[in-house]
mmCIF file of C-alpha atoms and ligand atoms in Angstrom:
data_model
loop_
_atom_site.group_PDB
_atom_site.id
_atom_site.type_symbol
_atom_site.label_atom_id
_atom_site.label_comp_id
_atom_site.label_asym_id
_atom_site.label_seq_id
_atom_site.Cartn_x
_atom_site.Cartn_y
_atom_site.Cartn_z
ATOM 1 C CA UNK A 57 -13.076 19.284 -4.370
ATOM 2 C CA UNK A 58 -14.819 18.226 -1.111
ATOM 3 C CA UNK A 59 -14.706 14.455 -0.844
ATOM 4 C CA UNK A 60 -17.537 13.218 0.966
ATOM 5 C CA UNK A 61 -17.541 10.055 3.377
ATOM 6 C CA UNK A 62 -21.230 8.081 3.466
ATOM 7 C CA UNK A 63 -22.172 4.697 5.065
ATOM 8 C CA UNK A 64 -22.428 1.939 2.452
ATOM 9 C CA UNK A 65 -26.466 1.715 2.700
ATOM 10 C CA UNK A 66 -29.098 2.087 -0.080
ATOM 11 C CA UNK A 67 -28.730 6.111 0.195
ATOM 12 C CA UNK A 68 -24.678 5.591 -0.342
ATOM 13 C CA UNK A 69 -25.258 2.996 -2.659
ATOM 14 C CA UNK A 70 -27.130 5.470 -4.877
ATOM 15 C CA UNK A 71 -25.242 8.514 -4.368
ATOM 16 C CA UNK A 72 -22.029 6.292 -5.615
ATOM 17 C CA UNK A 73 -23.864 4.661 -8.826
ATOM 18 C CA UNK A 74 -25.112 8.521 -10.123
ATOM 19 C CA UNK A 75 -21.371 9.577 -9.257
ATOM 20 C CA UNK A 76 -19.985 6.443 -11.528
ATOM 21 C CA UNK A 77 -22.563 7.249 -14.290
ATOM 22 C CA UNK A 78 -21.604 10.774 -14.500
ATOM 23 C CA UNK A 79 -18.136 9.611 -15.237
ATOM 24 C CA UNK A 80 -16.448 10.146 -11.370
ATOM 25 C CA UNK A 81 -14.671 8.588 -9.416
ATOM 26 C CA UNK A 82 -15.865 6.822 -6.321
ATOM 27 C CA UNK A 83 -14.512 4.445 -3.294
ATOM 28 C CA UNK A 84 -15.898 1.804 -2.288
ATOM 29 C CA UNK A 85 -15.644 -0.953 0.041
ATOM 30 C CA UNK A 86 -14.628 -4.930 -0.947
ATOM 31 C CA UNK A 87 -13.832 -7.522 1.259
ATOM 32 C CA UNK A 88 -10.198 -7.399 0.226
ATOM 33 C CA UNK A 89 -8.885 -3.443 0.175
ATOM 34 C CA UNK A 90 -11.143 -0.734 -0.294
ATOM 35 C CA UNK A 91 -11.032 0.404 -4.722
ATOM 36 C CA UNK A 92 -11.171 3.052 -6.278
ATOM 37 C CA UNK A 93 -14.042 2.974 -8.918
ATOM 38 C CA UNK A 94 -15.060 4.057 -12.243
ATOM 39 C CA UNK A 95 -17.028 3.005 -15.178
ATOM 40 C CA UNK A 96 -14.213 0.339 -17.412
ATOM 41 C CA UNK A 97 -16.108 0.994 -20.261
ATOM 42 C CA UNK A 98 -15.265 4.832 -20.640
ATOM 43 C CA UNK A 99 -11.815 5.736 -21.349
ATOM 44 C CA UNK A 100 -12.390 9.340 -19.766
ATOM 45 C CA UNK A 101 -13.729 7.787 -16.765
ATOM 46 C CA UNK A 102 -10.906 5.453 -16.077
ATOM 47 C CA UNK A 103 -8.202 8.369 -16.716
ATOM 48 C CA UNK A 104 -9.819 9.982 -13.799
ATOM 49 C CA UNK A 105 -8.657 6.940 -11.619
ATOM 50 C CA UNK A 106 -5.307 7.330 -12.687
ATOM 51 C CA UNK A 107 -5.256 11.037 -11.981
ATOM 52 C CA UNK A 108 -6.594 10.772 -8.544
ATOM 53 C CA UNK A 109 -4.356 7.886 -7.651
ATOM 54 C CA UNK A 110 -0.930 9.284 -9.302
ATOM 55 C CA UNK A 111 -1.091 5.538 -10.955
ATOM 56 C CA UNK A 112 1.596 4.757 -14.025
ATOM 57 C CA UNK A 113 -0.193 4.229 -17.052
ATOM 58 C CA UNK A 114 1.653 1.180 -17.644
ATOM 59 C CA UNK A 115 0.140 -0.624 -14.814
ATOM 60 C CA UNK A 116 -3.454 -2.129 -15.432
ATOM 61 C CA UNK A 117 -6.221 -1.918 -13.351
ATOM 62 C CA UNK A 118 -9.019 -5.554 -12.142
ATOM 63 C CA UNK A 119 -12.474 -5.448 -13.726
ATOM 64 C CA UNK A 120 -15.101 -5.780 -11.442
ATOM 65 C CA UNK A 121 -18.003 -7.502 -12.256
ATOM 66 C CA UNK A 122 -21.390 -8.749 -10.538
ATOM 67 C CA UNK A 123 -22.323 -11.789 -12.433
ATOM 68 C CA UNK A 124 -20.445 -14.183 -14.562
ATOM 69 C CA UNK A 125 -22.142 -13.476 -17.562
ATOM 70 C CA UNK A 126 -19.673 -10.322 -17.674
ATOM 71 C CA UNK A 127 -16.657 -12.174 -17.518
ATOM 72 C CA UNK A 128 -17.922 -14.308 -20.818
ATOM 73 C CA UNK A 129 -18.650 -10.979 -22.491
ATOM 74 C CA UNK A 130 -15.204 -9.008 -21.476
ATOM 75 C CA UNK A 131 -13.223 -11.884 -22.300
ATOM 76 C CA UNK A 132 -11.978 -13.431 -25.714
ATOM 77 C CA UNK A 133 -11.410 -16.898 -26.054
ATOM 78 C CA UNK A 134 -12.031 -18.128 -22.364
ATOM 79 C CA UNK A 135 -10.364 -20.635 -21.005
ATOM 80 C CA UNK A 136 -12.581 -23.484 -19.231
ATOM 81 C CA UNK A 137 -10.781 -23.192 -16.886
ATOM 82 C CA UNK A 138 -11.643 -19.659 -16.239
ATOM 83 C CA UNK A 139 -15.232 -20.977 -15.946
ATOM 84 C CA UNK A 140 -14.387 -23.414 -12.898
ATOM 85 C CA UNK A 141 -12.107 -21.370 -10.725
ATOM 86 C CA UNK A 142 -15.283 -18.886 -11.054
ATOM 87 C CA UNK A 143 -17.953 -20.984 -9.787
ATOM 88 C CA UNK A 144 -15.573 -22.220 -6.780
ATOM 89 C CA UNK A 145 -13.891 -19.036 -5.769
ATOM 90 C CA UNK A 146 -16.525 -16.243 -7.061
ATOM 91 C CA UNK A 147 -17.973 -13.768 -5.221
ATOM 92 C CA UNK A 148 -14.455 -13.723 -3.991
ATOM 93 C CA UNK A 149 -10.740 -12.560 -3.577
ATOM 94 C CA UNK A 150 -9.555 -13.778 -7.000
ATOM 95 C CA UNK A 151 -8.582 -12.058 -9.863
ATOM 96 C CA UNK A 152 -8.598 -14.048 -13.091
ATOM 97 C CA UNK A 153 -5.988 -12.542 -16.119
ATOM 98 C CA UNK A 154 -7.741 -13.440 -19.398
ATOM 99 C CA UNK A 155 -7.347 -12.018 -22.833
ATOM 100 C CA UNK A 156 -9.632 -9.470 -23.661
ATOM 101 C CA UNK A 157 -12.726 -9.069 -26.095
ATOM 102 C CA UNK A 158 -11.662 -5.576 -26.480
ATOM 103 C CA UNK A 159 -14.864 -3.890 -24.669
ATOM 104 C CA UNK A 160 -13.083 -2.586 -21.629
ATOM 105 C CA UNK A 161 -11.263 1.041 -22.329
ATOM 106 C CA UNK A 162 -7.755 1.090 -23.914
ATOM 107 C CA UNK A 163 -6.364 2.451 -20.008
ATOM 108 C CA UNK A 164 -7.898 -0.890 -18.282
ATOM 109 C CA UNK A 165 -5.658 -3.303 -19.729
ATOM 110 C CA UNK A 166 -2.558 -0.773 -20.020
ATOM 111 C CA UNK A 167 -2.119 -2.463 -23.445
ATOM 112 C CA UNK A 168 -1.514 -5.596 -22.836
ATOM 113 C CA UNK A 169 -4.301 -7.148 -24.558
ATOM 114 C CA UNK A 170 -5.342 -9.103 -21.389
ATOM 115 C CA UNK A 171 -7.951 -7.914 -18.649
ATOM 116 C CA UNK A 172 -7.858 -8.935 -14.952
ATOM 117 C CA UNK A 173 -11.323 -9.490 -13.565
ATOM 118 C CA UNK A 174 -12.736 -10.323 -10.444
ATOM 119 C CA UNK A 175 -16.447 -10.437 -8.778
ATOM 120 C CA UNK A 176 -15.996 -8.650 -5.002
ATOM 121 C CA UNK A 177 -17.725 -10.547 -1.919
ATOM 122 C CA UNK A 178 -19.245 -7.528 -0.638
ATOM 123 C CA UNK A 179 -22.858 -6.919 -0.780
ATOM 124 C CA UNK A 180 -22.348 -3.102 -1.365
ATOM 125 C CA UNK A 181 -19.546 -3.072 -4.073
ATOM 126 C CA UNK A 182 -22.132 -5.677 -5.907
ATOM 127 C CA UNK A 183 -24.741 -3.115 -5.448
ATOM 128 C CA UNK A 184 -23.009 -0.639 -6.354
ATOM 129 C CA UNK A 185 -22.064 -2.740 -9.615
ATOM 130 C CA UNK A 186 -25.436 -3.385 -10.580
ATOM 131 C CA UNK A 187 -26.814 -0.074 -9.855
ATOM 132 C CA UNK A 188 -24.502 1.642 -11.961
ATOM 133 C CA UNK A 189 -25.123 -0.825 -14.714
ATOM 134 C CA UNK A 190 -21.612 -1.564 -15.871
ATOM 135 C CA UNK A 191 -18.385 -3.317 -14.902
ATOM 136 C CA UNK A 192 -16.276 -1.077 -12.694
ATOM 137 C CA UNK A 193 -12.672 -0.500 -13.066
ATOM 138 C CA UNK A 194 -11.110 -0.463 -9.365
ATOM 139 C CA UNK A 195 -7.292 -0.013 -8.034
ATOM 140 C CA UNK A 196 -6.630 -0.033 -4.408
ATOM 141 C CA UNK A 197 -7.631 3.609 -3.059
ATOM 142 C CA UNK A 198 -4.834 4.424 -1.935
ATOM 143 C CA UNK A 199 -2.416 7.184 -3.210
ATOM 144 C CA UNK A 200 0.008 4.695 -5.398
ATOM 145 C CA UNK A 201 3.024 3.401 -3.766
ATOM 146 C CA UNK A 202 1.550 3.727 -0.183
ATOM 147 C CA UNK A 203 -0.188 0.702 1.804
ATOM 148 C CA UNK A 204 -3.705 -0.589 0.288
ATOM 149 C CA UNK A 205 -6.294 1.051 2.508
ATOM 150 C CA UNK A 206 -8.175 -1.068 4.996
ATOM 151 C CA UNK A 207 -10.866 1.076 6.210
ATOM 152 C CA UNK A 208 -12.724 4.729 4.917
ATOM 153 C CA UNK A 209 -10.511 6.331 6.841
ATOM 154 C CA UNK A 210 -7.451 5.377 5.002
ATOM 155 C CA UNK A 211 -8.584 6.018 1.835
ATOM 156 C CA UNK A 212 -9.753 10.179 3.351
ATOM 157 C CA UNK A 213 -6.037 9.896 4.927
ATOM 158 C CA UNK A 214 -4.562 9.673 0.982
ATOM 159 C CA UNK A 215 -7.299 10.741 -1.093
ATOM 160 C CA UNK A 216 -9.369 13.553 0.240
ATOM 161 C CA UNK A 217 -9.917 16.307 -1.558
ATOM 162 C CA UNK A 218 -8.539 14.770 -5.113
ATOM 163 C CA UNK A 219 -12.521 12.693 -5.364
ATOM 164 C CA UNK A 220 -16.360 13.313 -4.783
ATOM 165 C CA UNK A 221 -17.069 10.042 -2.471
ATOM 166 C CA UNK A 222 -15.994 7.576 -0.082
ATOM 167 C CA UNK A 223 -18.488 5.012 0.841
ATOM 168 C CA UNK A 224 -17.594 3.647 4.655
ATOM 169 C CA UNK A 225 -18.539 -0.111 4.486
ATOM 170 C CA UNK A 226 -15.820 -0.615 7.562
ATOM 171 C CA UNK A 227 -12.987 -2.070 8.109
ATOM 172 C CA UNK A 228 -11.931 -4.709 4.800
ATOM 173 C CA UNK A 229 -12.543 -8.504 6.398
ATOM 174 C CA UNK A 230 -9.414 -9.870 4.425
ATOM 175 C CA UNK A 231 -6.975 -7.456 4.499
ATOM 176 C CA UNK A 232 -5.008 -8.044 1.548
ATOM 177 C CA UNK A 233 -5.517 -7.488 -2.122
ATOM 178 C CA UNK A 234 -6.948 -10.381 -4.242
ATOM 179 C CA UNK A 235 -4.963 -13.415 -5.265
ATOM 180 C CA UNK A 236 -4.042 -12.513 -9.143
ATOM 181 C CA UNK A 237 -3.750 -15.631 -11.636
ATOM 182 C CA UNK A 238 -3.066 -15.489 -15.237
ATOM 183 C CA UNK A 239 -4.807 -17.760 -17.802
ATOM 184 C CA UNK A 240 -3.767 -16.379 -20.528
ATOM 185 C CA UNK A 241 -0.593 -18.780 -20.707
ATOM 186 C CA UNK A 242 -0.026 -21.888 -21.433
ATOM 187 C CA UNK A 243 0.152 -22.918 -17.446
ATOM 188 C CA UNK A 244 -1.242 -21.059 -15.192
ATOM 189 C CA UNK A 245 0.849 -18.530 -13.413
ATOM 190 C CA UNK A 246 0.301 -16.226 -9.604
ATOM 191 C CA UNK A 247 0.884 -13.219 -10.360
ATOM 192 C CA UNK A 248 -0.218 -11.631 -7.091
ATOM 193 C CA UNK A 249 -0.552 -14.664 -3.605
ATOM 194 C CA UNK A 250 -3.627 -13.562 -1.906
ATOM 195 C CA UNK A 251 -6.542 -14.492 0.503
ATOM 196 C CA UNK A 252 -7.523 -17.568 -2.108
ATOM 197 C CA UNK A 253 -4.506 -20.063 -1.820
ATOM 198 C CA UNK A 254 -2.138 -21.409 -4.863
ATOM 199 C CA UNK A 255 -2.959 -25.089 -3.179
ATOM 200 C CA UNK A 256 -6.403 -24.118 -3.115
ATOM 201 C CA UNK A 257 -6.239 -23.061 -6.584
ATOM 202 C CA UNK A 258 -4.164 -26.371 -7.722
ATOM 203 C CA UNK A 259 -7.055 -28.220 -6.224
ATOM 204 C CA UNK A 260 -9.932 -27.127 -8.252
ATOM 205 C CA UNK A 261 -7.897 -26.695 -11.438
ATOM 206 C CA UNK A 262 -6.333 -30.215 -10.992
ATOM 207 C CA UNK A 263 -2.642 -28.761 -12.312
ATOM 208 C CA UNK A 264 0.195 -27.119 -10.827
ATOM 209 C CA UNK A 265 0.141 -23.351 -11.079
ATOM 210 C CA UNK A 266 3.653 -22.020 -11.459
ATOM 211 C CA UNK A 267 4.591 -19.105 -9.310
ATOM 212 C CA UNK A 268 5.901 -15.536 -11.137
ATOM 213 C CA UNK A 269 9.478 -14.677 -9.538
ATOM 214 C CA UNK A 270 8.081 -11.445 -8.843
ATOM 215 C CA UNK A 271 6.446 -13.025 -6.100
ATOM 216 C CA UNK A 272 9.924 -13.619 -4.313
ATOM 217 C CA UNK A 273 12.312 -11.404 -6.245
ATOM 218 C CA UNK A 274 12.559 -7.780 -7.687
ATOM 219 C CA UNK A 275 12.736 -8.286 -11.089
ATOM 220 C CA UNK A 276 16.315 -7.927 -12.995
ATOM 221 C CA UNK A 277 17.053 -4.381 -14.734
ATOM 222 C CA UNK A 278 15.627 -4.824 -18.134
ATOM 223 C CA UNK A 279 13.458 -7.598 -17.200
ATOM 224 C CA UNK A 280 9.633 -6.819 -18.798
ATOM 225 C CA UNK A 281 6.793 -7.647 -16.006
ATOM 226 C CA UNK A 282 4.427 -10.216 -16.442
ATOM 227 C CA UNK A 283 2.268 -8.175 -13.816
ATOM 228 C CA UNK A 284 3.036 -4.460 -14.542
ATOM 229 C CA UNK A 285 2.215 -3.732 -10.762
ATOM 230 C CA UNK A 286 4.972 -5.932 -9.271
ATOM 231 C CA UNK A 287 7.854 -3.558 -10.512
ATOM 232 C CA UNK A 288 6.542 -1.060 -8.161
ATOM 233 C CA UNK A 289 7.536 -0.578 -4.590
ATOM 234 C CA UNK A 290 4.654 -0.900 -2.910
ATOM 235 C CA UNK A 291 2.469 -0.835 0.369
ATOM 236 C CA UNK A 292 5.768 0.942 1.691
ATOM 237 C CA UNK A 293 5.836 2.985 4.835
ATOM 238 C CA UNK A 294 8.005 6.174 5.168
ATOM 239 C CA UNK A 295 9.932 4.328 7.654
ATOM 240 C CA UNK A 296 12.517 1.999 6.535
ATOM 241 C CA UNK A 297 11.361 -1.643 6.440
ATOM 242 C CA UNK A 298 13.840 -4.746 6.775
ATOM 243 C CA UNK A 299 12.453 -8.631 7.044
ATOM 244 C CA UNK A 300 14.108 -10.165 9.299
ATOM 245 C CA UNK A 301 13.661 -13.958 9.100
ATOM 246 C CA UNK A 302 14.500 -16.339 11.787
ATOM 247 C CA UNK A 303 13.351 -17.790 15.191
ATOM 248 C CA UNK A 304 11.045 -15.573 17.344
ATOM 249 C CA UNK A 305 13.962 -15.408 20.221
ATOM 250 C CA UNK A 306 16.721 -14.097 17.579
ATOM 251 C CA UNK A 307 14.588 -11.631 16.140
ATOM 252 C CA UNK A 308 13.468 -10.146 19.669
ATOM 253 C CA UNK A 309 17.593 -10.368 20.655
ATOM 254 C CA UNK A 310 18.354 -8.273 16.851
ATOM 255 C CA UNK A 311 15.985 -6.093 17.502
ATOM 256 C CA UNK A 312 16.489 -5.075 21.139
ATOM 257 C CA UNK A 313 19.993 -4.757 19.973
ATOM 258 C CA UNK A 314 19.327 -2.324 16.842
ATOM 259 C CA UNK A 315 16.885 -0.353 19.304
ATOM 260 C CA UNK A 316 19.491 0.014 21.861
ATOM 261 C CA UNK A 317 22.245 1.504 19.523
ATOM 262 C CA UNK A 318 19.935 3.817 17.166
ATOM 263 C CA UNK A 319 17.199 5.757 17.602
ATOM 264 C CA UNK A 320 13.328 5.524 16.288
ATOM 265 C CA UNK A 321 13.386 1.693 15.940
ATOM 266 C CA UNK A 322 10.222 -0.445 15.872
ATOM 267 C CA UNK A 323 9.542 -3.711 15.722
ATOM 268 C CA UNK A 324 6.709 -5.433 14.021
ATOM 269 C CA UNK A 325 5.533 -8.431 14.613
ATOM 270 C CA UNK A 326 2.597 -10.579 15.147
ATOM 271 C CA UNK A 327 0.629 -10.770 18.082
ATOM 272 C CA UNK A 328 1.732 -13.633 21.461
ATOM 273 C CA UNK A 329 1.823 -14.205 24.621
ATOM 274 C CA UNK A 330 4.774 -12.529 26.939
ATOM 275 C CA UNK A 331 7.222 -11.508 23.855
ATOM 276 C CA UNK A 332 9.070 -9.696 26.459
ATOM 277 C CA UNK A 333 10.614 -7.023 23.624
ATOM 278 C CA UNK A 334 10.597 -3.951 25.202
ATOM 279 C CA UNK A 335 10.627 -2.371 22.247
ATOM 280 C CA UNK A 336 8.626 0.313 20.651
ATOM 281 C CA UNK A 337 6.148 -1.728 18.696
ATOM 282 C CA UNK A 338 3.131 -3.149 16.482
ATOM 283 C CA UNK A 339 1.756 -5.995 16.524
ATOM 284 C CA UNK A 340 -0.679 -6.910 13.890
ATOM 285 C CA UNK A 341 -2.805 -10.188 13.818
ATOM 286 C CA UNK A 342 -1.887 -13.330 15.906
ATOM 287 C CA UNK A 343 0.747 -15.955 15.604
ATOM 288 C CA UNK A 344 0.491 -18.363 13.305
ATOM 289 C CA UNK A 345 -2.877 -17.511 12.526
ATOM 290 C CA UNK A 346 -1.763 -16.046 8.771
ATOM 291 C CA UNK A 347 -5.815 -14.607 8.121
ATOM 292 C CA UNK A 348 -5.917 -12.267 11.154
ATOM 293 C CA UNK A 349 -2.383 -11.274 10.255
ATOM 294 C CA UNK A 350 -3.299 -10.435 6.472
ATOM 295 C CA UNK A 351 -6.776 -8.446 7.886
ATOM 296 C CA UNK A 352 -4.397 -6.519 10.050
ATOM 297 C CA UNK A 353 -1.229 -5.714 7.991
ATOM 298 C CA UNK A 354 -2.264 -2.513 6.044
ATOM 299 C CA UNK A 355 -3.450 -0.724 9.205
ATOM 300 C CA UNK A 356 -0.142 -1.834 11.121
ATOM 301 C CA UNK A 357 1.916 -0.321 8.462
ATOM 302 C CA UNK A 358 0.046 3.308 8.564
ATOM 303 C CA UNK A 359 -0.002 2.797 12.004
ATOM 304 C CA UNK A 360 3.952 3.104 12.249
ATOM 305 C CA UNK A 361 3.696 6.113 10.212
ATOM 306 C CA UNK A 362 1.597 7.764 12.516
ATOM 307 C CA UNK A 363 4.193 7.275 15.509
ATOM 308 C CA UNK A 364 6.846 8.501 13.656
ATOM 309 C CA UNK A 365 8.922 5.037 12.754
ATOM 310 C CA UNK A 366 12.462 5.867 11.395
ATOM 311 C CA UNK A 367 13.523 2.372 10.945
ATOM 312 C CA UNK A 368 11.551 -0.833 11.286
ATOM 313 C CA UNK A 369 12.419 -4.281 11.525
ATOM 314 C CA UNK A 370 9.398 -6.806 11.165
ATOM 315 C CA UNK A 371 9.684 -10.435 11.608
ATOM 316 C CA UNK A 372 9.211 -12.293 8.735
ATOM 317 C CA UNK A 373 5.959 -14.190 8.245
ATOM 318 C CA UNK A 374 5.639 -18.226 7.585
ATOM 319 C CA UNK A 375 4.749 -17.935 3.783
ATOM 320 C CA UNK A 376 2.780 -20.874 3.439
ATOM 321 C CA UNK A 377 -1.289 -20.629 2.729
ATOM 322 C CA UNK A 378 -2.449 -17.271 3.314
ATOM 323 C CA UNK A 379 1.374 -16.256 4.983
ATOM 324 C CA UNK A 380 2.683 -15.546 0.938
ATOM 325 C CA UNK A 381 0.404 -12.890 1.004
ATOM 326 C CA UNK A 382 1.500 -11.163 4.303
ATOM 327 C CA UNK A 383 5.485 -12.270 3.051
ATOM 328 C CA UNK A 384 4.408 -10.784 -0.402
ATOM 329 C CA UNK A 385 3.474 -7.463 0.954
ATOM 330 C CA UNK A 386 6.578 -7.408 3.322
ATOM 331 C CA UNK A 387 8.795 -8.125 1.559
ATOM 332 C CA UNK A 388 7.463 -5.132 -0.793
ATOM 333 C CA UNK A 389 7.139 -2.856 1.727
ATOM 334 C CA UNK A 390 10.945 -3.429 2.949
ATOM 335 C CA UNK A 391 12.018 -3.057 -0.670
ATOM 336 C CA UNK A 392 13.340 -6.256 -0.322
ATOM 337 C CA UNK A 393 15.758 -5.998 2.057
ATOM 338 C CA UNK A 394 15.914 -9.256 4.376
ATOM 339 C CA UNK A 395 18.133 -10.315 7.243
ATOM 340 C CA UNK A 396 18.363 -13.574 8.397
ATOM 341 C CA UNK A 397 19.202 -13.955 12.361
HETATM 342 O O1 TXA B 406 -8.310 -6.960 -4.101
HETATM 343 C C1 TXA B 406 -8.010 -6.314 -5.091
HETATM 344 O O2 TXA B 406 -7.567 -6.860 -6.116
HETATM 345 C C2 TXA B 406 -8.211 -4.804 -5.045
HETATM 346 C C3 TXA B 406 -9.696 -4.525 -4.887
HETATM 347 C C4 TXA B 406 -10.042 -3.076 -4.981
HETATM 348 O O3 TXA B 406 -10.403 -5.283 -5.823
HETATM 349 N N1 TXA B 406 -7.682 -4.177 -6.205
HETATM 350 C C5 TXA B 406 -6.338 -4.055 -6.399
HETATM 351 O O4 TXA B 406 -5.984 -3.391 -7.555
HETATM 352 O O5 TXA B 406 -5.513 -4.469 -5.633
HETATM 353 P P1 TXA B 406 -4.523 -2.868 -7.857
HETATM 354 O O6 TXA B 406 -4.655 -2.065 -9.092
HETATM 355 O O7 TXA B 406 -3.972 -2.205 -6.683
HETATM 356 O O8 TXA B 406 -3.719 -4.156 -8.215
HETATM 357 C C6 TXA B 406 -3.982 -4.823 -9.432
HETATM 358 C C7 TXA B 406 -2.881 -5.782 -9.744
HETATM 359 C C8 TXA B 406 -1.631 -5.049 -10.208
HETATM 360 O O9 TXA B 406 -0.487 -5.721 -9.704
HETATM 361 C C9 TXA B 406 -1.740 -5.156 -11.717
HETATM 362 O O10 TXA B 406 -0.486 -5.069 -12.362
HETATM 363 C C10 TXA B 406 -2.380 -6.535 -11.864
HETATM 364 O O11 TXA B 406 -3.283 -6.635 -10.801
HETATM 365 N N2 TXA B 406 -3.131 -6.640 -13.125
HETATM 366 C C11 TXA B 406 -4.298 -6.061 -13.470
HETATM 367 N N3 TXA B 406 -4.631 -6.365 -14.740
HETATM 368 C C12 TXA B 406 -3.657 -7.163 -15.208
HETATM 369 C C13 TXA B 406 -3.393 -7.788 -16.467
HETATM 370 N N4 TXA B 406 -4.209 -7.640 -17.506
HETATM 371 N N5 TXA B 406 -2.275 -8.530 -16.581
HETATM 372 C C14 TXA B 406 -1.414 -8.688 -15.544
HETATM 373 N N6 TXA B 406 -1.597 -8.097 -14.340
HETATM 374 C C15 TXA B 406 -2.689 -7.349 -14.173
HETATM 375 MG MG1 MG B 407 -2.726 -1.258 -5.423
#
């Protein structure tokens, strides 16, 4: 199939919503990582995500929704608390895990009775929401196990030819998928660190959230996931990945080290002022600025690919506020493996 690429105006717009209401698939922009959409409410619909994506079946897919009505009507037994993380993080890069009414197809919640759903802060995904007159079902659109994509272009770079449309909105402002929190416990529990902040989240809800050890670990052999899609390696270059955590001056010393005894080694770091490396390298974002960093990751990853990376060291991130999220994905990406210099 020819995909095609359109700009996210009121022509795109349109062309997307007829797409999603004849059951396809379609791209579309967010402020977090470009999704790939369909309509949640038809099972046939939502297998065509997985098929495009190579997705397991086991792992659920967000909700996406344009008004908060929809979460009332998707959900069973909603938490008040659901209610106020809404109103102070919605439109926005949150993901609330809630049980479900039972409206959204089987494939949505992977059969785990629970449905994650979120409300994008983009004008055109919203549009696109409301024009196609039901909630839309959305994974990153990328193909799984590679990087989220950032821009249109990443999505063509994994996805052409396998669906009908991508609509270019341009480059994602935050980088990083949305922060994932679970309700549906007794406390609540990150699933996923994101653009919206546990201590941000702990402040409107007035209670500690408790943070899943997927966040920090790969989970034990047998272990069942709370969050399907942290068993996963994800966001993973071809290259091998390794964290290496320590000082700014070690790291550079490791690395010029590794890059003088073996061949197609890069270093990955972010950006400031005379780092002196020498070394074959990416930068991505700016020193301890974690938000540029997170906005910048995804492309910096692909963008190693593209030179031909064999081996990769990139210095770990602070992983406080937004840094989790940059760790999070890092440490995915590396498989886990960390160094400390
Ligand atoms: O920012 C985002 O969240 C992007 C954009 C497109 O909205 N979407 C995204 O979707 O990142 P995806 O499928 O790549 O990641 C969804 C994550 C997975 O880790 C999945 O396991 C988890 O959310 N998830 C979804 N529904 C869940 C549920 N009912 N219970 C637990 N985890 C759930
Ligand atoms: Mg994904």
């Amino acid at each position: 199939m020819d995909t095609q690429l359109l700009p996210a105006n009121e022509a795109g717009i349109a062309a997307a919503a007829a797409l999603l209401q004849r059951g396809q698939v379609v791209a579309i922009p967010t402020e977090t990582v470009y999704g790939l959409a369909a309509n949640a409410l038809d099972e046939a619909s939502v297998g065509r995500i997985f098929a495009a994506k190579g997705r397991p079946q086991d792992n659920p897919l967000i909700v996406h929704i344009a008004d908060t009505g929809e979460l009332h009507r998707l959900a069973a037994g909603l938490p008040p608390e659901a209610g106020k993380l809404a109103e102070a993080f919605w439109p926005g890069p949150l993901t609330l895990v809630v049980n479900s009414a039972g409206a959204v197809a089987g494939a949505v919640s992977a059969g785990l009775g629970t449905i994650g759903v979120r409300m994008p802060a983009h004008t055109a995904a919203l549009a696109v929401i409301r024009e196609a007159g039901f909630p839309l079902a959305a994974p990153s659109a990328n193909h799984s196990g590679s990087p989220s994509p950032t821009t249109a272009q990443h999505v063509l770079a994994d996805l052409s030819g396998r669906i009908p449309l991508v609509l270019d909105g341009g480059a994602a402002p935050v980088g990083v998928e949305s922060t994932v929190l679970s309700l549906a416990g007794e406390q609540p529990l990150l699933l996923r660190p994101g653009f919206v902040t546990c201590e941000e989240l702990q402040e409107v809800l007035g209670r500690p959230v408790a943070v899943s050890g997927a966040v920090h670990a790969p989970l034990a052999a047998g272990e069942r996931a709370a969050s399907p899609g942290m068993k996963y390696t994800h966001y993973a270059p071809r290259a091998a990945l390794t964290l290496v955590e320590g000082r700014f001056a070690d790291y550079a010393a490791f690395v010029r080290l590794k890059a003088g005894a073996e061949t197609g080694v890069w270093a990955l770091y972010p950006e400031r002022p005379d780092d002196g490396l020498s070394v074959p390298s990416v930068v991505y974002g700016r020193a301890g600025d974690s938000a540029s960093q997170a906005a910048a990751l995804f492309s910096a990853l692909r963008a190693l690919d593209d030179n031909g990376a064999a081996t990769v060291y990139a210095l770990a991130p602070r992983r406080e506020g937004v840094g989790l999220a940059v760790y999070n994905r890092l440490l995915r990406a590396a498989g886990f493996r960390v160094v400390q210099v």
